[in-house]
């Protein structure tokens, strides 16, 4: 991987020359994941998973602009695009996870088991994430211009987002433990589906948490720190965990997140419609015979 000791020209915005091969590999991985998520959304119509598409696309574009920055480290636009996209994409993935957990809770008819009501935490964490995106974007722009206050704003945005995501993970875990201790009727009937969803959820949560911790440490140590002076750690705490998280999120497509009550109402409605249709056909046939 590239290091700070390699020559990258005067006026460079980087502490190293971004790896061309590494960037191509990363772009390919996230490009494949982007198309996989698009294919799944088209074939399953699972709208709550749309944020995963944006997360994968942003990662692909972020790494692509790192490729374009190879031997072109003074290009400010390329630097800012890759910087913003790679920092924001996991926040978009988190938005998808909020929606999935809320739907799983509703599917189990167990929203009241959550320490925070699903609708409330989805809205709260969504607002917090929007604030974090704003702080990261503004802070990154200011920091690029040499404003030290911008670095603090950026670090604050990353810290708040990491803390918010940790709180979401804790809420999810507490709810899961309560369901295991005292399962609802719906939970017992859908035991395999729910638990498989939760294990994939935990995999995604853990990977994004690792990524958040790595990024926070990177900016906490500053421009002279080891993590910003060398590129290879970014592949370890960003590329690998985010790719695993987005791959795990493919599990959530095509699932019926409706509660048993909603499913029952739909089935009754379908039966009523079918009965009415048959009655109409019988009545029409009788009138034809009489005529």
Short mmCIF file of C-alpha atoms in Angstrom, two decimals:
data_model
loop_
_atom_site.label_atom_id
_atom_site.label_comp_id
_atom_site.label_asym_id
_atom_site.label_seq_id
_atom_site.Cartn_x
_atom_site.Cartn_y
_atom_site.Cartn_z
CA UNK A 1 0.00 0.00 0.00
CA UNK A 2 1.04 3.62 -0.42
CA UNK A 3 2.70 5.40 2.47
CA UNK A 4 3.49 8.94 3.50
CA UNK A 5 7.09 8.56 2.46
CA UNK A 6 6.21 8.18 -1.20
CA UNK A 7 6.44 11.28 -3.36
CA UNK A 8 3.11 12.79 -4.28
CA UNK A 9 3.95 16.30 -5.37
CA UNK A 10 3.65 19.81 -4.01
CA UNK A 11 0.22 21.05 -2.97
CA UNK A 12 -0.99 17.54 -2.27
CA UNK A 13 -4.13 17.11 -0.17
CA UNK A 14 -3.08 13.58 0.75
CA UNK A 15 -0.42 12.19 3.07
CA UNK A 16 0.21 9.40 0.55
CA UNK A 17 -0.45 8.54 -3.07
CA UNK A 18 -3.72 6.53 -3.10
CA UNK A 19 -3.29 2.96 -4.29
CA UNK A 20 -4.55 2.43 -7.84
CA UNK A 21 -4.87 -1.39 -7.60
CA UNK A 22 -6.41 -1.24 -4.12
CA UNK A 23 -8.89 1.37 -5.27
CA UNK A 24 -9.87 -0.67 -8.33
CA UNK A 25 -10.49 -3.74 -6.17
CA UNK A 26 -12.59 -1.74 -3.70
CA UNK A 27 -14.57 -0.04 -6.49
CA UNK A 28 -15.28 -3.43 -8.07
CA UNK A 29 -16.47 -4.94 -4.78
CA UNK A 30 -18.87 -2.10 -4.06
CA UNK A 31 -19.94 -1.89 -7.69
CA UNK A 32 -20.99 -5.55 -7.52
CA UNK A 33 -22.78 -4.92 -4.21
CA UNK A 34 -24.58 -1.92 -5.72
CA UNK A 35 -25.90 -3.97 -8.64
CA UNK A 36 -26.81 -6.82 -6.27
CA UNK A 37 -28.91 -4.47 -4.13
CA UNK A 38 -30.53 -2.89 -7.20
CA UNK A 39 -31.39 -6.34 -8.57
CA UNK A 40 -32.91 -7.37 -5.23
CA UNK A 41 -34.98 -4.19 -4.92
CA UNK A 42 -36.33 -4.67 -8.47
CA UNK A 43 -37.22 -8.33 -7.95
CA UNK A 44 -38.62 -8.06 -4.41
CA UNK A 45 -39.97 -4.47 -4.17
CA UNK A 46 -38.70 -4.26 -0.56
CA UNK A 47 -38.74 -0.46 -0.31
CA UNK A 48 -37.32 -0.24 3.22
CA UNK A 49 -34.00 -1.52 1.81
CA UNK A 50 -33.52 1.41 -0.59
CA UNK A 51 -30.95 3.11 1.73
CA UNK A 52 -28.63 0.12 1.24
CA UNK A 53 -28.44 0.92 -2.49
CA UNK A 54 -27.29 4.47 -1.78
CA UNK A 55 -24.77 3.21 0.78
CA UNK A 56 -23.23 0.75 -1.69
CA UNK A 57 -23.25 3.30 -4.52
CA UNK A 58 -21.56 5.95 -2.38
CA UNK A 59 -18.87 3.48 -1.37
CA UNK A 60 -18.27 2.55 -5.01
CA UNK A 61 -18.03 6.21 -6.04
CA UNK A 62 -15.84 7.09 -3.07
CA UNK A 63 -13.29 4.43 -3.94
CA UNK A 64 -13.52 5.30 -7.64
CA UNK A 65 -12.48 8.88 -6.89
CA UNK A 66 -9.58 7.54 -4.84
CA UNK A 67 -8.51 5.70 -7.99
CA UNK A 68 -8.78 8.95 -9.96
CA UNK A 69 -6.66 10.66 -7.30
CA UNK A 70 -3.75 8.27 -7.90
CA UNK A 71 -0.83 10.46 -9.07
CA UNK A 72 -3.30 13.36 -8.96
CA UNK A 73 -3.23 14.22 -5.26
CA UNK A 74 -3.64 17.98 -5.65
CA UNK A 75 -7.11 17.70 -7.24
CA UNK A 76 -9.43 19.18 -4.61
CA UNK A 77 -12.72 18.03 -6.15
CA UNK A 78 -11.65 14.37 -6.29
CA UNK A 79 -10.42 14.52 -2.70
CA UNK A 80 -13.63 16.07 -1.37
CA UNK A 81 -15.93 13.68 -3.25
CA UNK A 82 -14.19 10.54 -2.03
CA UNK A 83 -13.88 12.02 1.45
CA UNK A 84 -17.59 12.82 1.76
CA UNK A 85 -18.95 9.68 0.11
CA UNK A 86 -16.89 7.26 2.18
CA UNK A 87 -17.81 9.03 5.42
CA UNK A 88 -21.53 9.32 4.66
CA UNK A 89 -22.29 5.90 3.14
CA UNK A 90 -22.39 3.92 6.45
CA UNK A 91 -24.90 6.47 7.79
CA UNK A 92 -27.16 5.57 4.88
CA UNK A 93 -26.72 1.87 5.65
CA UNK A 94 -27.67 2.63 9.25
CA UNK A 95 -30.91 4.26 8.04
CA UNK A 96 -31.83 1.01 6.32
CA UNK A 97 -31.08 -0.97 9.48
CA UNK A 98 -33.35 1.31 11.54
CA UNK A 99 -36.22 0.56 9.16
CA UNK A 100 -35.56 -3.19 9.13
CA UNK A 101 -35.44 -3.47 12.94
CA UNK A 102 -38.65 -1.45 13.25
CA UNK A 103 -40.38 -3.78 10.77
CA UNK A 104 -39.11 -6.90 12.58
CA UNK A 105 -40.51 -5.56 15.85
CA UNK A 106 -43.86 -4.87 14.22
CA UNK A 107 -43.87 -8.27 12.52
CA UNK A 108 -43.48 -9.90 15.95
CA UNK A 109 -46.25 -7.74 17.45
CA UNK A 110 -43.66 -6.84 20.09
CA UNK A 111 -42.93 -3.13 19.68
CA UNK A 112 -43.73 -2.59 23.37
CA UNK A 113 -40.78 -4.82 24.34
CA UNK A 114 -38.35 -2.25 22.96
CA UNK A 115 -36.88 0.24 25.50
CA UNK A 116 -37.75 2.95 22.96
CA UNK A 117 -40.78 2.67 20.66
CA UNK A 118 -39.68 1.77 17.09
CA UNK A 119 -41.29 4.84 15.51
CA UNK A 120 -39.60 7.12 18.01
CA UNK A 121 -36.11 5.68 17.66
CA UNK A 122 -36.37 5.57 13.85
CA UNK A 123 -37.24 9.27 13.75
CA UNK A 124 -34.76 10.26 16.45
CA UNK A 125 -31.81 8.41 14.97
CA UNK A 126 -32.77 9.64 11.51
CA UNK A 127 -32.65 13.27 12.67
CA UNK A 128 -29.34 12.69 14.48
CA UNK A 129 -27.85 11.15 11.34
CA UNK A 130 -28.94 14.13 9.22
CA UNK A 131 -27.19 16.45 11.69
CA UNK A 132 -24.09 14.23 11.53
CA UNK A 133 -24.05 14.33 7.72
CA UNK A 134 -24.20 18.13 7.87
CA UNK A 135 -21.39 18.29 10.45
CA UNK A 136 -19.19 15.88 8.49
CA UNK A 137 -19.71 17.76 5.21
CA UNK A 138 -19.18 21.23 6.69
CA UNK A 139 -16.30 20.10 8.89
CA UNK A 140 -14.58 18.34 6.01
CA UNK A 141 -14.89 21.39 3.77
CA UNK A 142 -13.51 23.70 6.47
CA UNK A 143 -10.69 21.29 7.30
CA UNK A 144 -9.69 21.06 3.65
CA UNK A 145 -9.22 24.84 3.69
CA UNK A 146 -6.87 24.55 6.66
CA UNK A 147 -9.41 25.60 9.30
CA UNK A 148 -8.68 23.62 12.49
CA UNK A 149 -12.19 24.25 13.79
CA UNK A 150 -13.44 22.24 10.82
CA UNK A 151 -11.51 19.21 12.04
CA UNK A 152 -13.26 19.49 15.40
CA UNK A 153 -16.68 19.79 13.75
CA UNK A 154 -15.92 16.72 11.64
CA UNK A 155 -14.71 14.76 14.65
CA UNK A 156 -17.83 15.79 16.56
CA UNK A 157 -20.06 14.56 13.73
CA UNK A 158 -18.29 11.20 13.64
CA UNK A 159 -18.44 10.90 17.43
CA UNK A 160 -22.15 11.69 17.63
CA UNK A 161 -22.95 9.27 14.82
CA UNK A 162 -20.91 6.52 16.47
CA UNK A 163 -22.63 7.09 19.83
CA UNK A 164 -26.06 7.20 18.19
CA UNK A 165 -25.43 3.95 16.32
CA UNK A 166 -24.19 2.31 19.52
CA UNK A 167 -27.42 3.34 21.27
CA UNK A 168 -29.43 1.79 18.43
CA UNK A 169 -27.44 -1.44 18.72
CA UNK A 170 -28.09 -1.57 22.48
CA UNK A 171 -31.84 -1.01 21.98
CA UNK A 172 -31.92 -3.79 19.38
CA UNK A 173 -30.04 -6.19 21.67
CA UNK A 174 -32.26 -5.46 24.69
CA UNK A 175 -35.40 -6.03 22.61
CA UNK A 176 -34.00 -9.30 21.28
CA UNK A 177 -33.15 -10.54 24.79
CA UNK A 178 -36.64 -9.69 26.03
CA UNK A 179 -38.22 -11.58 23.14
CA UNK A 180 -36.05 -14.61 23.86
CA UNK A 181 -37.00 -14.51 27.55
CA UNK A 182 -40.73 -14.09 26.90
CA UNK A 183 -41.59 -14.78 23.24
CA UNK A 184 -44.87 -13.65 21.75
CA UNK A 185 -47.16 -16.06 19.89
CA UNK A 186 -46.07 -14.50 16.60
CA UNK A 187 -42.41 -14.95 17.53
CA UNK A 188 -42.92 -18.66 18.22
CA UNK A 189 -44.64 -19.14 14.87
CA UNK A 190 -41.85 -17.34 12.96
CA UNK A 191 -38.93 -18.47 15.11
CA UNK A 192 -36.49 -19.39 12.32
CA UNK A 193 -37.19 -16.32 10.19
CA UNK A 194 -36.78 -13.87 13.06
CA UNK A 195 -33.59 -15.35 14.45
CA UNK A 196 -31.90 -15.60 11.07
CA UNK A 197 -32.79 -11.95 10.45
CA UNK A 198 -31.37 -10.97 13.84
CA UNK A 199 -28.05 -12.75 13.30
CA UNK A 200 -27.56 -11.04 9.96
CA UNK A 201 -28.56 -7.80 11.68
CA UNK A 202 -25.90 -8.33 14.36
CA UNK A 203 -23.28 -8.99 11.69
CA UNK A 204 -24.14 -5.70 9.96
CA UNK A 205 -24.24 -3.79 13.26
CA UNK A 206 -20.85 -5.14 14.37
CA UNK A 207 -19.19 -4.34 11.04
CA UNK A 208 -20.50 -0.78 10.90
CA UNK A 209 -19.48 -0.27 14.54
CA UNK A 210 -15.92 -1.39 13.71
CA UNK A 211 -15.87 1.01 10.79
CA UNK A 212 -17.17 3.90 12.94
CA UNK A 213 -14.55 3.25 15.62
CA UNK A 214 -11.77 3.13 13.03
CA UNK A 215 -12.82 6.36 11.34
CA UNK A 216 -13.22 8.16 14.65
CA UNK A 217 -9.72 7.05 15.72
CA UNK A 218 -8.34 8.16 12.35
CA UNK A 219 -9.50 11.76 12.77
CA UNK A 220 -8.87 11.82 16.51
CA UNK A 221 -5.18 11.09 15.89
CA UNK A 222 -5.09 13.89 13.30
CA UNK A 223 -3.21 14.42 10.06
CA UNK A 224 0.10 13.42 11.62
CA UNK A 225 -1.32 10.23 13.10
CA UNK A 226 -0.48 6.76 11.82
CA UNK A 227 -3.94 6.13 10.36
CA UNK A 228 -3.86 9.22 8.12
CA UNK A 229 -0.21 8.77 7.22
CA UNK A 230 -0.80 5.27 5.82
CA UNK A 231 -3.48 3.97 3.49
CA UNK A 232 -3.55 0.24 4.30
CA UNK A 233 -5.45 0.64 7.63
CA UNK A 234 -8.37 2.17 5.69
CA UNK A 235 -8.81 -1.10 3.81
CA UNK A 236 -8.93 -2.94 7.15
CA UNK A 237 -11.41 -0.79 9.09
CA UNK A 238 -13.45 0.65 6.20
CA UNK A 239 -13.43 -1.49 3.07
CA UNK A 240 -13.71 -4.93 4.70
CA UNK A 241 -16.35 -4.25 7.40
CA UNK A 242 -18.58 -2.07 5.19
CA UNK A 243 -18.48 -4.66 2.39
CA UNK A 244 -19.46 -7.43 4.85
CA UNK A 245 -22.25 -5.27 6.30
CA UNK A 246 -23.75 -4.49 2.88
CA UNK A 247 -23.50 -8.15 1.87
CA UNK A 248 -25.33 -9.14 5.07
CA UNK A 249 -28.06 -6.60 4.31
CA UNK A 250 -28.99 -8.53 1.15
CA UNK A 251 -30.75 -10.94 3.53
CA UNK A 252 -33.52 -8.46 4.30
CA UNK A 253 -34.98 -8.28 0.79
CA UNK A 254 -38.12 -10.16 -0.17
CA UNK A 255 -39.40 -10.68 3.37
CA UNK A 256 -42.97 -10.17 4.49
CA UNK A 257 -42.57 -7.81 7.43
CA UNK A 258 -46.32 -7.50 8.02
CA UNK A 259 -47.67 -8.61 11.39
CA UNK A 260 -49.84 -11.72 11.66
CA UNK A 261 -52.85 -9.46 12.20
CA UNK A 262 -52.19 -7.58 8.96
CA UNK A 263 -51.61 -10.82 7.08
CA UNK A 264 -54.86 -12.26 8.47
CA UNK A 265 -56.83 -9.19 7.42
CA UNK A 266 -55.39 -9.39 3.91
CA UNK A 267 -56.24 -13.09 3.67
CA UNK A 268 -59.81 -12.47 4.88
CA UNK A 269 -60.17 -9.63 2.37
CA UNK A 270 -58.94 -11.89 -0.43
CA UNK A 271 -61.37 -14.62 0.65
CA UNK A 272 -64.27 -12.13 0.74
CA UNK A 273 -63.38 -10.87 -2.72
CA UNK A 274 -63.16 -14.43 -4.03
CA UNK A 275 -66.53 -15.34 -2.45
CA UNK A 276 -68.19 -12.22 -3.88
CA UNK A 277 -66.76 -13.00 -7.31
CA UNK A 278 -68.09 -16.56 -7.19
CA UNK A 279 -71.53 -15.36 -6.05
CA UNK A 280 -71.68 -12.88 -8.91
CA UNK A 281 -70.74 -15.57 -11.41
CA UNK A 282 -73.40 -17.96 -10.02
CA UNK A 283 -76.06 -15.23 -10.12
CA UNK A 284 -75.17 -14.29 -13.68
CA UNK A 285 -75.26 -17.94 -14.75
CA UNK A 286 -78.72 -18.37 -13.15
CA UNK A 287 -80.10 -15.34 -14.97
CA UNK A 288 -78.75 -16.63 -18.26
CA UNK A 289 -80.39 -20.04 -17.73
CA UNK A 290 -83.76 -18.43 -16.85
CA UNK A 291 -83.60 -16.32 -19.98
#
